[in-house]
Amino acid sequence: MMDVIHVDEKYFFLTVVKRRFIMLHDEPDPIRKLKSKRHITKVMMLAAVARPRYNEAGECIFDGKLGTWPFVVHTLAERTSRNRPAGTPLVKAVTATKENYREMLIDKLLPAIRSKWPGGGRGTRITIQQDNASPHIDPKDSAFCAAVDALDLNVVLKFQPPNSPDLNCLDLEAFHAIQARQQLRSPRTLAELVAATTEAYWELPDKTLNNIFLSLQCAMESCIREQGENTYKLTHMAKAKLRREGRLPLTIAYSDYTVSVIRALATITSSTHS
């Protein structure tokens, strides 16, 4: 799990449909002017995270954050309007497709692995885990594999089990934490929304991300215990208390049943490859 990168996309919105404010008794109510709640500006962001790493003194040596990137295009205004003259730089959101998703992995994620991963990503096999969304590329995509070879990396793509969002730490909790921080800001344009979301991503504490990966381990064990069903409830570990007491584990203690299933799967996998 230390050498697995979780990637996923999520829409982030300029504002929410319902929002609460604390105001003085004589303060006027805030007014929001939009065409309708169906026309709230939004942008899709791709994020990539891995398990944070710490040295023996407990100091963070890798925060696990590789980057987040928007699906946007930069254009120029074609006509003059009362808001801007012709030729003004504009940012427009686009839909995620296989083509721009592949470009994002090749042009953004792989260089980020080279620059941010401990040891530059050399010598270890790194797995990029993605869900089964239609824009995601095949693990044997020729352009992606060629880019990996060009950077001299040992990186492979893998799909996570279908209909299992809890097995991706971004869907599990990370996106909620990023969105909560992003909504503390008040962006007014698409460019400001992208900047606010990017800042919220980089502000995410490494301790929070480490907690999410422990929750991921709990979700994986619950999935095994329920024999693949997703009707389980996530286990609470009291991570903050364990961290204060210096007892927060690197890996949770698995049940005997989970250990037996993992060993059986390992035996089947080894016999298949042999």
CSV table of C-alpha atoms in Angstrom, one decimal:
chain,number,residue,atom,x,y,z
A,1,MET,CA,0.0,0.0,0.0
A,2,MET,CA,3.0,2.3,0.5
A,3,ASP,CA,3.7,2.2,-3.3
A,4,VAL,CA,0.1,2.7,-4.5
A,5,ILE,CA,-1.1,6.1,-5.9
A,6,HIS,CA,-4.9,6.7,-5.9
A,7,VAL,CA,-6.2,8.9,-8.7
A,8,ASP,CA,-9.8,10.1,-9.2
A,9,GLU,CA,-11.8,13.0,-10.5
A,10,LYS,CA,-14.5,15.1,-8.8
A,11,TYR,CA,-16.6,18.1,-9.7
A,12,PHE,CA,-16.0,21.2,-7.5
A,13,PHE,CA,-18.7,23.9,-7.5
A,14,LEU,CA,-18.4,27.7,-7.2
A,15,THR,CA,-21.1,27.6,-4.5
A,16,VAL,CA,-23.6,25.2,-3.0
A,17,VAL,CA,-27.4,25.2,-3.3
A,18,LYS,CA,-28.0,25.7,0.4
A,19,ARG,CA,-25.6,27.5,2.7
A,20,ARG,CA,-25.9,28.8,6.2
A,21,PHE,CA,-24.6,32.1,7.5
A,22,ILE,CA,-24.3,33.6,11.0
A,23,MET,CA,-25.4,37.2,10.9
A,24,LEU,CA,-26.2,40.1,13.2
A,25,HIS,CA,-29.9,40.9,13.8
A,26,ASP,CA,-29.7,44.1,11.7
A,27,GLU,CA,-27.4,42.7,8.9
A,28,PRO,CA,-29.1,42.3,5.5
A,29,ASP,CA,-29.5,38.9,4.1
A,30,PRO,CA,-26.9,37.9,1.5
A,31,ILE,CA,-28.2,37.7,-2.1
A,32,ARG,CA,-26.9,35.3,-4.6
A,33,LYS,CA,-27.6,36.0,-8.3
A,34,LEU,CA,-27.6,32.9,-10.6
A,35,LYS,CA,-29.7,31.8,-13.5
A,36,SER,CA,-30.7,28.7,-11.5
A,37,LYS,CA,-29.2,26.1,-9.3
A,38,ARG,CA,-28.6,24.0,-12.4
A,39,HIS,CA,-26.2,26.6,-13.7
A,40,ILE,CA,-23.7,26.8,-10.9
A,41,THR,CA,-20.2,27.0,-12.3
A,42,LYS,CA,-18.2,23.8,-11.7
A,43,VAL,CA,-14.9,22.3,-12.7
A,44,MET,CA,-13.6,18.7,-12.7
A,45,MET,CA,-10.3,18.2,-11.0
A,46,LEU,CA,-8.0,15.2,-11.1
A,47,ALA,CA,-6.2,14.4,-7.8
A,48,ALA,CA,-3.5,12.0,-7.0
A,49,VAL,CA,-2.5,10.9,-3.5
A,50,ALA,CA,-0.3,8.2,-1.9
A,51,ARG,CA,0.4,7.1,1.7
A,52,PRO,CA,2.5,9.7,3.6
A,53,ARG,CA,5.8,8.5,5.0
A,54,TYR,CA,7.6,9.3,8.2
A,55,ASN,CA,11.1,8.8,9.6
A,56,GLU,CA,12.0,7.2,12.9
A,57,ALA,CA,11.6,10.5,14.7
A,58,GLY,CA,8.0,10.8,13.4
A,59,GLU,CA,8.8,13.6,11.0
A,60,CYS,CA,7.0,13.6,7.6
A,61,ILE,CA,9.4,13.0,4.7
A,62,PHE,CA,6.7,12.6,2.1
A,63,ASP,CA,3.3,14.1,2.5
A,64,GLY,CA,1.7,11.8,-0.1
A,65,LYS,CA,0.3,14.7,-2.3
A,66,LEU,CA,1.4,14.5,-5.9
A,67,GLY,CA,-0.9,17.2,-7.3
A,68,THR,CA,-4.3,18.1,-8.5
A,69,TRP,CA,-5.1,19.4,-12.0
A,70,PRO,CA,-8.2,20.9,-13.6
A,71,PHE,CA,-9.8,19.8,-16.8
A,72,VAL,CA,-9.8,23.2,-18.5
A,73,VAL,CA,-8.7,24.9,-21.7
A,74,HIS,CA,-7.2,28.4,-22.0
A,75,THR,CA,-8.7,30.4,-24.8
A,76,LEU,CA,-9.1,34.1,-25.9
A,77,ALA,CA,-12.3,36.0,-26.0
A,78,GLU,CA,-13.5,36.2,-29.6
A,79,ARG,CA,-15.7,39.2,-29.3
A,80,THR,CA,-15.7,42.4,-27.3
A,81,SER,CA,-18.4,42.7,-24.6
A,82,ARG,CA,-19.2,45.0,-21.7
A,83,ASN,CA,-17.3,42.7,-19.4
A,84,ARG,CA,-14.1,42.2,-21.4
A,85,PRO,CA,-12.4,43.2,-24.7
A,86,ALA,CA,-11.7,40.8,-27.5
A,87,GLY,CA,-8.5,38.8,-26.9
A,88,THR,CA,-8.9,38.6,-23.1
A,89,PRO,CA,-7.5,35.2,-21.8
A,90,LEU,CA,-10.3,32.9,-20.7
A,91,VAL,CA,-10.5,29.7,-18.8
A,92,LYS,CA,-13.2,27.2,-19.8
A,93,ALA,CA,-14.1,23.9,-18.2
A,94,VAL,CA,-14.1,20.8,-20.4
A,95,THR,CA,-15.4,17.3,-20.0
A,96,ALA,CA,-13.0,14.5,-19.0
A,97,THR,CA,-12.3,12.2,-21.9
A,98,LYS,CA,-9.8,9.4,-22.6
A,99,GLU,CA,-7.6,11.8,-24.5
A,100,ASN,CA,-7.3,14.6,-22.0
A,101,TYR,CA,-7.1,12.0,-19.1
A,102,ARG,CA,-4.2,10.3,-20.8
A,103,GLU,CA,-2.5,13.7,-21.4
A,104,MET,CA,-3.0,14.5,-17.7
A,105,LEU,CA,-1.4,11.3,-16.6
A,106,ILE,CA,1.5,11.6,-19.0
A,107,ASP,CA,2.2,15.4,-18.7
A,108,LYS,CA,1.3,16.0,-15.0
A,109,LEU,CA,1.3,12.8,-12.9
A,110,LEU,CA,4.3,11.0,-14.2
A,111,PRO,CA,6.6,14.1,-13.9
A,112,ALA,CA,5.2,14.6,-10.4
A,113,ILE,CA,6.1,11.1,-9.5
A,114,ARG,CA,9.6,11.7,-10.7
A,115,SER,CA,10.0,15.0,-8.8
A,116,LYS,CA,8.1,14.2,-5.5
A,117,TRP,CA,8.3,10.5,-4.9
A,118,PRO,CA,10.9,9.3,-2.5
A,119,GLY,CA,14.0,8.3,-4.5
A,120,GLY,CA,12.5,9.8,-7.6
A,121,GLY,CA,10.4,6.7,-8.2
A,122,ARG,CA,13.4,4.6,-9.1
A,123,GLY,CA,13.8,1.0,-8.0
A,124,THR,CA,10.3,0.4,-6.7
A,125,ARG,CA,7.2,-0.7,-8.6
A,126,ILE,CA,4.5,2.0,-8.3
A,127,THR,CA,0.9,1.2,-8.9
A,128,ILE,CA,-1.6,3.9,-10.0
A,129,GLN,CA,-5.1,2.8,-9.0
A,130,GLN,CA,-8.1,4.1,-10.9
A,131,ASP,CA,-11.8,3.3,-10.9
A,132,ASN,CA,-13.7,2.0,-13.8
A,133,ALA,CA,-15.0,5.3,-15.1
A,134,SER,CA,-15.3,5.5,-18.9
A,135,PRO,CA,-12.6,8.2,-19.4
A,136,HIS,CA,-10.0,6.1,-17.7
A,137,ILE,CA,-7.5,4.4,-20.1
A,138,ASP,CA,-6.5,0.8,-20.4
A,139,PRO,CA,-3.6,-0.3,-18.1
A,140,LYS,CA,-1.7,-1.4,-21.3
A,141,ASP,CA,-2.3,1.9,-23.1
A,142,SER,CA,0.6,2.3,-25.5
A,143,ALA,CA,1.1,6.0,-25.1
A,144,PHE,CA,1.1,5.8,-21.4
A,145,CYS,CA,3.6,2.8,-21.3
A,146,ALA,CA,5.9,4.7,-23.7
A,147,ALA,CA,5.9,7.7,-21.4
A,148,VAL,CA,6.7,5.5,-18.4
A,149,ASP,CA,9.6,4.0,-20.3
A,150,ALA,CA,10.9,7.4,-21.4
A,151,LEU,CA,11.1,8.6,-17.7
A,152,ASP,CA,12.7,5.3,-16.7
A,153,LEU,CA,9.9,4.6,-14.2
A,154,ASN,CA,8.4,1.3,-13.0
A,155,VAL,CA,4.8,2.4,-13.0
A,156,VAL,CA,1.7,0.3,-13.8
A,157,LEU,CA,-2.0,1.1,-14.1
A,158,LYS,CA,-4.7,-1.0,-12.4
A,159,PHE,CA,-8.4,-0.8,-12.0
A,160,GLN,CA,-10.0,-1.1,-8.6
A,161,PRO,CA,-13.0,-3.5,-8.1
A,162,PRO,CA,-16.2,-2.1,-9.7
A,163,ASN,CA,-18.8,-0.4,-7.5
A,164,SER,CA,-16.4,-0.1,-4.7
A,165,PRO,CA,-15.7,3.7,-4.0
A,166,ASP,CA,-14.6,2.9,-0.5
A,167,LEU,CA,-11.5,1.2,-1.9
A,168,ASN,CA,-10.2,4.6,-3.3
A,169,CYS,CA,-9.1,6.9,-0.5
A,170,LEU,CA,-10.1,10.0,-2.5
A,171,ASP,CA,-13.7,8.8,-2.7
A,172,LEU,CA,-13.5,7.5,0.8
A,173,GLU,CA,-12.7,10.7,2.7
A,174,ALA,CA,-10.0,12.8,1.0
A,175,PHE,CA,-12.4,14.7,-1.5
A,176,HIS,CA,-14.7,15.6,1.4
A,177,ALA,CA,-11.8,17.1,3.3
A,178,ILE,CA,-10.6,19.0,0.3
A,179,GLN,CA,-14.1,20.3,-0.5
A,180,ALA,CA,-14.7,21.4,3.1
A,181,ARG,CA,-11.6,23.6,2.9
A,182,GLN,CA,-12.4,24.8,-0.6
A,183,GLN,CA,-15.9,26.0,0.5
A,184,LEU,CA,-14.3,28.3,3.2
A,185,ARG,CA,-13.3,30.5,0.3
A,186,SER,CA,-15.5,32.7,-1.9
A,187,PRO,CA,-14.4,32.3,-5.5
A,188,ARG,CA,-16.3,34.3,-8.1
A,189,THR,CA,-14.8,33.0,-11.4
A,190,LEU,CA,-13.8,29.6,-12.8
A,191,ALA,CA,-10.1,30.6,-12.5
A,192,GLU,CA,-10.6,31.5,-8.8
A,193,LEU,CA,-12.4,28.2,-8.2
A,194,VAL,CA,-9.5,26.3,-9.7
A,195,ALA,CA,-7.1,28.2,-7.5
A,196,ALA,CA,-9.2,27.8,-4.4
A,197,THR,CA,-9.5,24.0,-4.9
A,198,THR,CA,-5.8,23.7,-5.6
A,199,GLU,CA,-4.9,25.6,-2.4
A,200,ALA,CA,-7.3,23.4,-0.4
A,201,TYR,CA,-5.6,20.3,-1.8
A,202,TRP,CA,-2.1,21.4,-0.8
A,203,GLU,CA,-3.4,22.6,2.7
A,204,LEU,CA,-4.6,19.1,3.5
A,205,PRO,CA,-2.5,17.9,6.4
A,206,ASP,CA,-0.4,14.8,6.0
A,207,LYS,CA,-1.9,13.4,9.3
A,208,THR,CA,-5.4,13.6,7.7
A,209,LEU,CA,-4.2,11.7,4.7
A,210,ASN,CA,-2.5,9.1,6.8
A,211,ASN,CA,-5.8,8.7,8.8
A,212,ILE,CA,-7.7,8.1,5.5
A,213,PHE,CA,-5.3,5.3,4.4
A,214,LEU,CA,-5.9,3.6,7.8
A,215,SER,CA,-9.7,4.0,7.1
A,216,LEU,CA,-9.0,2.4,3.7
A,217,GLN,CA,-7.5,-0.6,5.4
A,218,CYS,CA,-10.6,-0.9,7.6
A,219,ALA,CA,-12.8,-0.7,4.5
A,220,MET,CA,-10.7,-3.4,2.8
A,221,GLU,CA,-11.0,-5.8,5.7
A,222,SER,CA,-14.8,-5.1,6.0
A,223,CYS,CA,-15.1,-5.9,2.3
A,224,ILE,CA,-13.3,-9.2,2.8
A,225,ARG,CA,-15.4,-10.0,5.9
A,226,GLU,CA,-18.6,-9.3,4.0
A,227,GLN,CA,-17.4,-11.4,1.0
A,228,GLY,CA,-17.3,-8.5,-1.4
A,229,GLU,CA,-20.5,-6.8,-0.3
A,230,ASN,CA,-20.5,-3.0,0.3
A,231,THR,CA,-23.2,-3.0,3.0
A,232,TYR,CA,-20.7,-2.7,5.9
A,233,LYS,CA,-20.2,0.2,8.2
A,234,LEU,CA,-16.7,1.7,8.4
A,235,THR,CA,-14.8,0.9,11.6
A,236,HIS,CA,-13.9,3.8,13.9
A,237,MET,CA,-10.4,3.5,15.4
A,238,ALA,CA,-10.2,6.7,17.5
A,239,LYS,CA,-7.1,7.7,15.5
A,240,ALA,CA,-6.7,11.1,17.2
A,241,LYS,CA,-6.5,9.5,20.6
A,242,LEU,CA,-4.1,6.8,19.4
A,243,ARG,CA,-1.8,9.5,17.8
A,244,ARG,CA,-1.8,11.5,21.0
A,245,GLU,CA,-0.8,8.4,22.9
A,246,GLY,CA,1.8,7.4,20.4
A,247,ARG,CA,0.0,4.2,19.5
A,248,LEU,CA,-1.2,4.9,16.0
A,249,PRO,CA,-0.3,1.8,13.9
A,250,LEU,CA,1.1,1.7,10.4
A,251,THR,CA,-1.2,-1.2,9.6
A,252,ILE,CA,-4.4,-2.3,11.4
A,253,ALA,CA,-4.6,-5.7,13.1
A,254,TYR,CA,-6.5,-8.0,10.7
A,255,SER,CA,-8.7,-10.7,11.9
A,256,ASP,CA,-7.8,-14.4,11.4
A,257,TYR,CA,-10.4,-14.8,8.7
A,258,THR,CA,-9.0,-11.9,6.7
A,259,VAL,CA,-5.4,-13.3,7.0
A,260,SER,CA,-6.6,-16.7,5.8
A,261,VAL,CA,-8.4,-15.1,2.8
A,262,ILE,CA,-5.3,-13.0,1.9
A,263,ARG,CA,-3.0,-16.1,2.1
A,264,ALA,CA,-5.4,-18.1,0.0
A,265,LEU,CA,-5.5,-15.4,-2.7
A,266,ALA,CA,-1.7,-15.1,-2.6
A,267,THR,CA,-1.3,-18.8,-3.1
A,268,ILE,CA,-3.7,-18.8,-6.1
A,269,THR,CA,-1.9,-15.8,-7.6
A,270,SER,CA,1.5,-17.3,-7.3
A,271,SER,CA,0.3,-20.6,-8.8
A,272,THR,CA,-1.3,-18.8,-11.7
A,273,HIS,CA,1.9,-16.9,-12.5
A,274,SER,CA,4.1,-19.9,-12.2
